[in-house]
mmCIF file of C-alpha atoms in Angstrom:
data_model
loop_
_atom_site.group_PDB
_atom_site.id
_atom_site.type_symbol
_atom_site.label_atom_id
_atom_site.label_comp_id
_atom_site.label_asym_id
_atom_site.label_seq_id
_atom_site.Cartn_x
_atom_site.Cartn_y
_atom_site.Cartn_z
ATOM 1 C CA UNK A 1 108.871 3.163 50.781
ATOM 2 C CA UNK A 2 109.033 6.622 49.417
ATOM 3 C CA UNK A 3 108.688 7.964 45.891
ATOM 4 C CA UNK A 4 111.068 10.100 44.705
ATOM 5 C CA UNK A 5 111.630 12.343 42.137
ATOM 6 C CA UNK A 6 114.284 14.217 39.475
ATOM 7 C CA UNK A 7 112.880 16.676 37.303
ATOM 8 C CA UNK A 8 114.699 16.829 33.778
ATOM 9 C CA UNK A 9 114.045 18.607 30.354
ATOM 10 C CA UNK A 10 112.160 16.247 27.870
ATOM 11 C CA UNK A 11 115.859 16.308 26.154
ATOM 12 C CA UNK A 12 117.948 17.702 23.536
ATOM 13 C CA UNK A 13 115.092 15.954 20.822
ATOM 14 C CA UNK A 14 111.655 15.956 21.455
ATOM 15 C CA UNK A 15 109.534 15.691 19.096
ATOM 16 C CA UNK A 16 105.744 16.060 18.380
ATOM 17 C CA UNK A 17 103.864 14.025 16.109
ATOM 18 C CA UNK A 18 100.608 14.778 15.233
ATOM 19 C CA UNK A 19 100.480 16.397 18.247
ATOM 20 C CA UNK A 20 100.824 12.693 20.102
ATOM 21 C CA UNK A 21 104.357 11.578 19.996
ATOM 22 C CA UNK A 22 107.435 12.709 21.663
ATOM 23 C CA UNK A 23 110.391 11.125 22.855
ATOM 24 C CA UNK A 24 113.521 12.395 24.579
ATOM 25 C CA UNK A 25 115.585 11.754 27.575
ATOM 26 C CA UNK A 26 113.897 11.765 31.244
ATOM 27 C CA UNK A 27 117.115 11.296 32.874
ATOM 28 C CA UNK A 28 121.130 11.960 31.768
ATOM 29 C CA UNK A 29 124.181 9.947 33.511
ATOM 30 C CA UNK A 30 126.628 11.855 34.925
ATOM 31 C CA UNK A 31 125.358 15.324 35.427
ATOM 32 C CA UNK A 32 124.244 16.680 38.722
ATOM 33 C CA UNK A 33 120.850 17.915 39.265
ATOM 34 C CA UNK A 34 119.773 21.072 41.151
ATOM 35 C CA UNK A 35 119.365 18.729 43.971
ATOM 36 C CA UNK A 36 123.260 17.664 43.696
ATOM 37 C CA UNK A 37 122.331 14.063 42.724
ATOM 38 C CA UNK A 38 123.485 12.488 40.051
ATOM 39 C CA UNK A 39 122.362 9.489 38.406
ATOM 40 C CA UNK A 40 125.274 7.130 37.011
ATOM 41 C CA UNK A 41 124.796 4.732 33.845
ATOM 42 C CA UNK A 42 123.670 1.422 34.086
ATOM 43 C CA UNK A 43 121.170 2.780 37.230
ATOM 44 C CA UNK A 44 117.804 1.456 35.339
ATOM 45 C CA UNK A 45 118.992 -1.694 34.044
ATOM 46 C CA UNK A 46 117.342 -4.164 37.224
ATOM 47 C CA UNK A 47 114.357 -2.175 37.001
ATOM 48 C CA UNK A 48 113.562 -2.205 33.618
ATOM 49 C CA UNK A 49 114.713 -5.397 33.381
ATOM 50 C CA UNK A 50 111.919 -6.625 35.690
ATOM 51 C CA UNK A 51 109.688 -4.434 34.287
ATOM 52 C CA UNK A 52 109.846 -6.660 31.238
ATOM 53 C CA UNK A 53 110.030 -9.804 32.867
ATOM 54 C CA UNK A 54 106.904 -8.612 34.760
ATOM 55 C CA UNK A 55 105.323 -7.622 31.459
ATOM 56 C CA UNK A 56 104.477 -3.851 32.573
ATOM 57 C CA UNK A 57 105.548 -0.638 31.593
ATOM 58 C CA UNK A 58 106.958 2.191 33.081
ATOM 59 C CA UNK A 59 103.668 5.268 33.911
ATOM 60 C CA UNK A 60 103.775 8.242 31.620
ATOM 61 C CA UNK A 61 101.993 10.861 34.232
ATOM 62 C CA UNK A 62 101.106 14.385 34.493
ATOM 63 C CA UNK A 63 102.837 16.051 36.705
ATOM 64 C CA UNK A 64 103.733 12.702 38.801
ATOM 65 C CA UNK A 65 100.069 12.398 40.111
ATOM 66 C CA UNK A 66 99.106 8.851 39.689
ATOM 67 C CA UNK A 67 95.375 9.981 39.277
ATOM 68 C CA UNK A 68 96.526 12.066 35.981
ATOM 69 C CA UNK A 69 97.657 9.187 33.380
ATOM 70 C CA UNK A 70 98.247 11.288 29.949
ATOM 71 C CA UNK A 71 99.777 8.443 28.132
ATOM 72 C CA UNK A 72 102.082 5.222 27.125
ATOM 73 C CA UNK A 73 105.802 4.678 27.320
ATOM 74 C CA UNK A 74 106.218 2.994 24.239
ATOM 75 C CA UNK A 75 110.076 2.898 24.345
ATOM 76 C CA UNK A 76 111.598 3.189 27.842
ATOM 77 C CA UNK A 77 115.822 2.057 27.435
ATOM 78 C CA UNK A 78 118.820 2.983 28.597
ATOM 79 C CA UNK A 79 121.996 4.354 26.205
ATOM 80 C CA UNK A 80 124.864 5.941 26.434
ATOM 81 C CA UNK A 81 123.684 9.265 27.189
ATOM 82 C CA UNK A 82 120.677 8.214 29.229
ATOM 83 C CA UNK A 83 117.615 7.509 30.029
ATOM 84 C CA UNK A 84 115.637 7.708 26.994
ATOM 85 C CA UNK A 85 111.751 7.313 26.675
ATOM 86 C CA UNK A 86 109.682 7.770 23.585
ATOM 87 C CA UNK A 87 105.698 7.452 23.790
ATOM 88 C CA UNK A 88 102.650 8.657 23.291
ATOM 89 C CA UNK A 89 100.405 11.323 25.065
ATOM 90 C CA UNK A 90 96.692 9.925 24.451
ATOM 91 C CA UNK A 91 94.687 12.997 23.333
ATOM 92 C CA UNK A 92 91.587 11.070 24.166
ATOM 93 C CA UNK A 93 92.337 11.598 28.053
ATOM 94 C CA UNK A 94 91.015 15.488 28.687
ATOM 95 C CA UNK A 95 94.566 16.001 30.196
ATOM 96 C CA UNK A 96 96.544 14.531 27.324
ATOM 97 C CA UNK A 97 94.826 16.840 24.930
ATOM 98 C CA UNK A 98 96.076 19.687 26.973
ATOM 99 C CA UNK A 99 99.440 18.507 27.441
ATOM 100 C CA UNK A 100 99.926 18.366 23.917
ATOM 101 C CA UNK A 101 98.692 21.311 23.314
ATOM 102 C CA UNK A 102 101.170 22.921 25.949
ATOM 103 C CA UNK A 103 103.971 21.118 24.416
ATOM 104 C CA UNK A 104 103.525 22.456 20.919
ATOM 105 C CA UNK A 105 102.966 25.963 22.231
ATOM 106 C CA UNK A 106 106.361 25.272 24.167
ATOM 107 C CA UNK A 107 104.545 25.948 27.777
ATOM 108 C CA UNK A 108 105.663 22.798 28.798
ATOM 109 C CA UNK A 109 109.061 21.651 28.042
ATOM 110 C CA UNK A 110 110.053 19.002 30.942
ATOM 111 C CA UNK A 111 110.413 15.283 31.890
ATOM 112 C CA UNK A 112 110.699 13.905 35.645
ATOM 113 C CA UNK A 113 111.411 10.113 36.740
ATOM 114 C CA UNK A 114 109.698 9.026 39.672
ATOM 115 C CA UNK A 115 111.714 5.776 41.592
ATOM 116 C CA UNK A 116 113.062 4.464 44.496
ATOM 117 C CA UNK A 117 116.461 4.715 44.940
ATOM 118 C CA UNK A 118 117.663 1.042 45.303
ATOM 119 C CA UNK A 119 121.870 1.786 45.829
ATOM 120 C CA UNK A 120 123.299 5.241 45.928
ATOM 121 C CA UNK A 121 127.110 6.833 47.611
ATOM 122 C CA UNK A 122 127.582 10.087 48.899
ATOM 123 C CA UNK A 123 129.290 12.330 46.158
ATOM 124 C CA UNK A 124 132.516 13.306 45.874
ATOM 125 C CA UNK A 125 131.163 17.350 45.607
ATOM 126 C CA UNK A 126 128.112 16.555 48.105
ATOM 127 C CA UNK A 127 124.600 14.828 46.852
ATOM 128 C CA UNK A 128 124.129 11.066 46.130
ATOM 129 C CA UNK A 129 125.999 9.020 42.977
ATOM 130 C CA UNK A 130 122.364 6.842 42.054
ATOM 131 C CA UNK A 131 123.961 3.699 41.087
ATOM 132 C CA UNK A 132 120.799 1.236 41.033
ATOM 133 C CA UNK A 133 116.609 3.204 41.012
ATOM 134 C CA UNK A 134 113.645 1.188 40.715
ATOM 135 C CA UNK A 135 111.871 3.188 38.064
ATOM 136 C CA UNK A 136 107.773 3.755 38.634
ATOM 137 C CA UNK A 137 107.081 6.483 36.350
ATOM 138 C CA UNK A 138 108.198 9.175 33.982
ATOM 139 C CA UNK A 139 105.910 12.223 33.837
ATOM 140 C CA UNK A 140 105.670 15.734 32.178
ATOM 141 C CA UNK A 141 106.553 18.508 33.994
ATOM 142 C CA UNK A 142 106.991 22.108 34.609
ATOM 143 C CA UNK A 143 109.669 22.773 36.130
ATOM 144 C CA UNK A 144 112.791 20.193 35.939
ATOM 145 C CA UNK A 145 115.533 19.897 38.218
ATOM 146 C CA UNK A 146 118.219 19.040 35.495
ATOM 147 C CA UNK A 147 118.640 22.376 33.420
ATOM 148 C CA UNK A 148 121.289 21.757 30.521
ATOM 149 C CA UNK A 149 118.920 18.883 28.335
ATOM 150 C CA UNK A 150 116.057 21.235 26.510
ATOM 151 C CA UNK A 151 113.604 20.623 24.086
ATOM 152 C CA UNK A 152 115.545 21.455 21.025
ATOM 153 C CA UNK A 153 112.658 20.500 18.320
ATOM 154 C CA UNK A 154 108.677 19.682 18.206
ATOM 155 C CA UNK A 155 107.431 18.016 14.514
ATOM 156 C CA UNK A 156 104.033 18.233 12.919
ATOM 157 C CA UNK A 157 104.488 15.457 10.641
ATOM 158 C CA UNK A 158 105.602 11.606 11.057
ATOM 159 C CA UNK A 159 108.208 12.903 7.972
ATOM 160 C CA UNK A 160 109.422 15.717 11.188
ATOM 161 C CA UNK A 161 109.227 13.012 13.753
ATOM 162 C CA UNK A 162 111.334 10.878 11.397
ATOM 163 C CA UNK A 163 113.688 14.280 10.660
ATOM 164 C CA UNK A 164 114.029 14.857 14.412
ATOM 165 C CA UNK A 165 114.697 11.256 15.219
ATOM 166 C CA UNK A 166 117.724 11.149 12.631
ATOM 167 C CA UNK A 167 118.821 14.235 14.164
ATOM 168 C CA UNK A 168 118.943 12.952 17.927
ATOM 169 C CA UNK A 169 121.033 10.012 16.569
ATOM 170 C CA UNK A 170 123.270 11.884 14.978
ATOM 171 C CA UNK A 171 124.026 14.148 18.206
ATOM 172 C CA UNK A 172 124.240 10.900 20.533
ATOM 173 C CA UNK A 173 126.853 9.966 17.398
ATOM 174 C CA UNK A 174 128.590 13.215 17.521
ATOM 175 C CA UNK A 175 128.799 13.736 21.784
ATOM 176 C CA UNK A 176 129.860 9.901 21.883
ATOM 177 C CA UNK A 177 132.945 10.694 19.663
ATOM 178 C CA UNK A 178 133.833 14.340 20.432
ATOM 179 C CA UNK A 179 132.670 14.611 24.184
ATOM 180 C CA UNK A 180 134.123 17.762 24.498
ATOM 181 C CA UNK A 181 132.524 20.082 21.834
#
């Protein structure tokens, strides 16, 4: 069994809270990563459906080493758009203090899933349509693979967080009805 990975942007909304929260999307259906593999919807529903049956969680790592937990998925579902993940980086953990710190400063500005890939077809362009992944881990990153989701806000206060959050739903609102502006 190997572990793979997909690096992506931490989203079109991330947001920092007290310099602990943030939340976007570690994975978007439909678009093909720098790899050529894209990830179509419905792909995490088995997984995180035993995930929950199973009572765990999916990791929130640094980097995708396993010996480097910075955090907790608090919210780890599946939409329209995505894969979207909101948590917390523990600034009690040496490393989680200085990922948040590199997230505010805008240093670090990128989410990667680590799975299995359960079911996946060859492309129609090349690369591999990722139709069922058993999800391990989500972790921040450097560099992502998937270029067009970006960080588009960090907040200071749970009033920003709450600001940003409004925001994200309205843009999920707004690509779901106009998909082509």
């Amino acid at each position: 069994m190997t572990l793979e990975t997909k690096f992506l942007p931490l989203g079109t909304a991330l947001t920092v809270t007290d310099g602990t929260q943030i939340s976007g999307y570690a994975s978007l259906f439909g678009q093909a990563d720098q790899g050529g593999d894209t990830v179509a919807a419905g792909a995490y529903t088995a997984s995180l459906a035993r995930l929950a049956r199973a009572g765990s969680k999916v990791k929130m790592l640094w980097q995708h080493d396993p010996a480097q937990p910075i955090g907790v998925w608090d919210e780890v579902r599946e939409d329209t758009r995505g894969l979207f993940v909101k948590g917390r980086i523990l600034t009690d953990v040496g490393r989680g203090r200085e990922a948040a710190a590199l997230i505010a400063a805008g240093a670090i500005d990128g989410l990667s899933i680590g799975y299995r890939t359960v079911k996946a077809q060859k492309g129609e362009r090349g690369g591999r349509v990722l139709s069922e992944l058993e999800l391990w881990e989500v972790s921040l990153v450097t560099f992502p693979m998937l270029p067009d989701a970006r960080v588009a806000a960090k907040a200071d206060t749970p009033e920003d967080a709450t600001l940003h959050e409004l925001a994200l739903l309205f843009d999920q609102a707004r690509a779901t009805l106009f998909p082509e502006t």
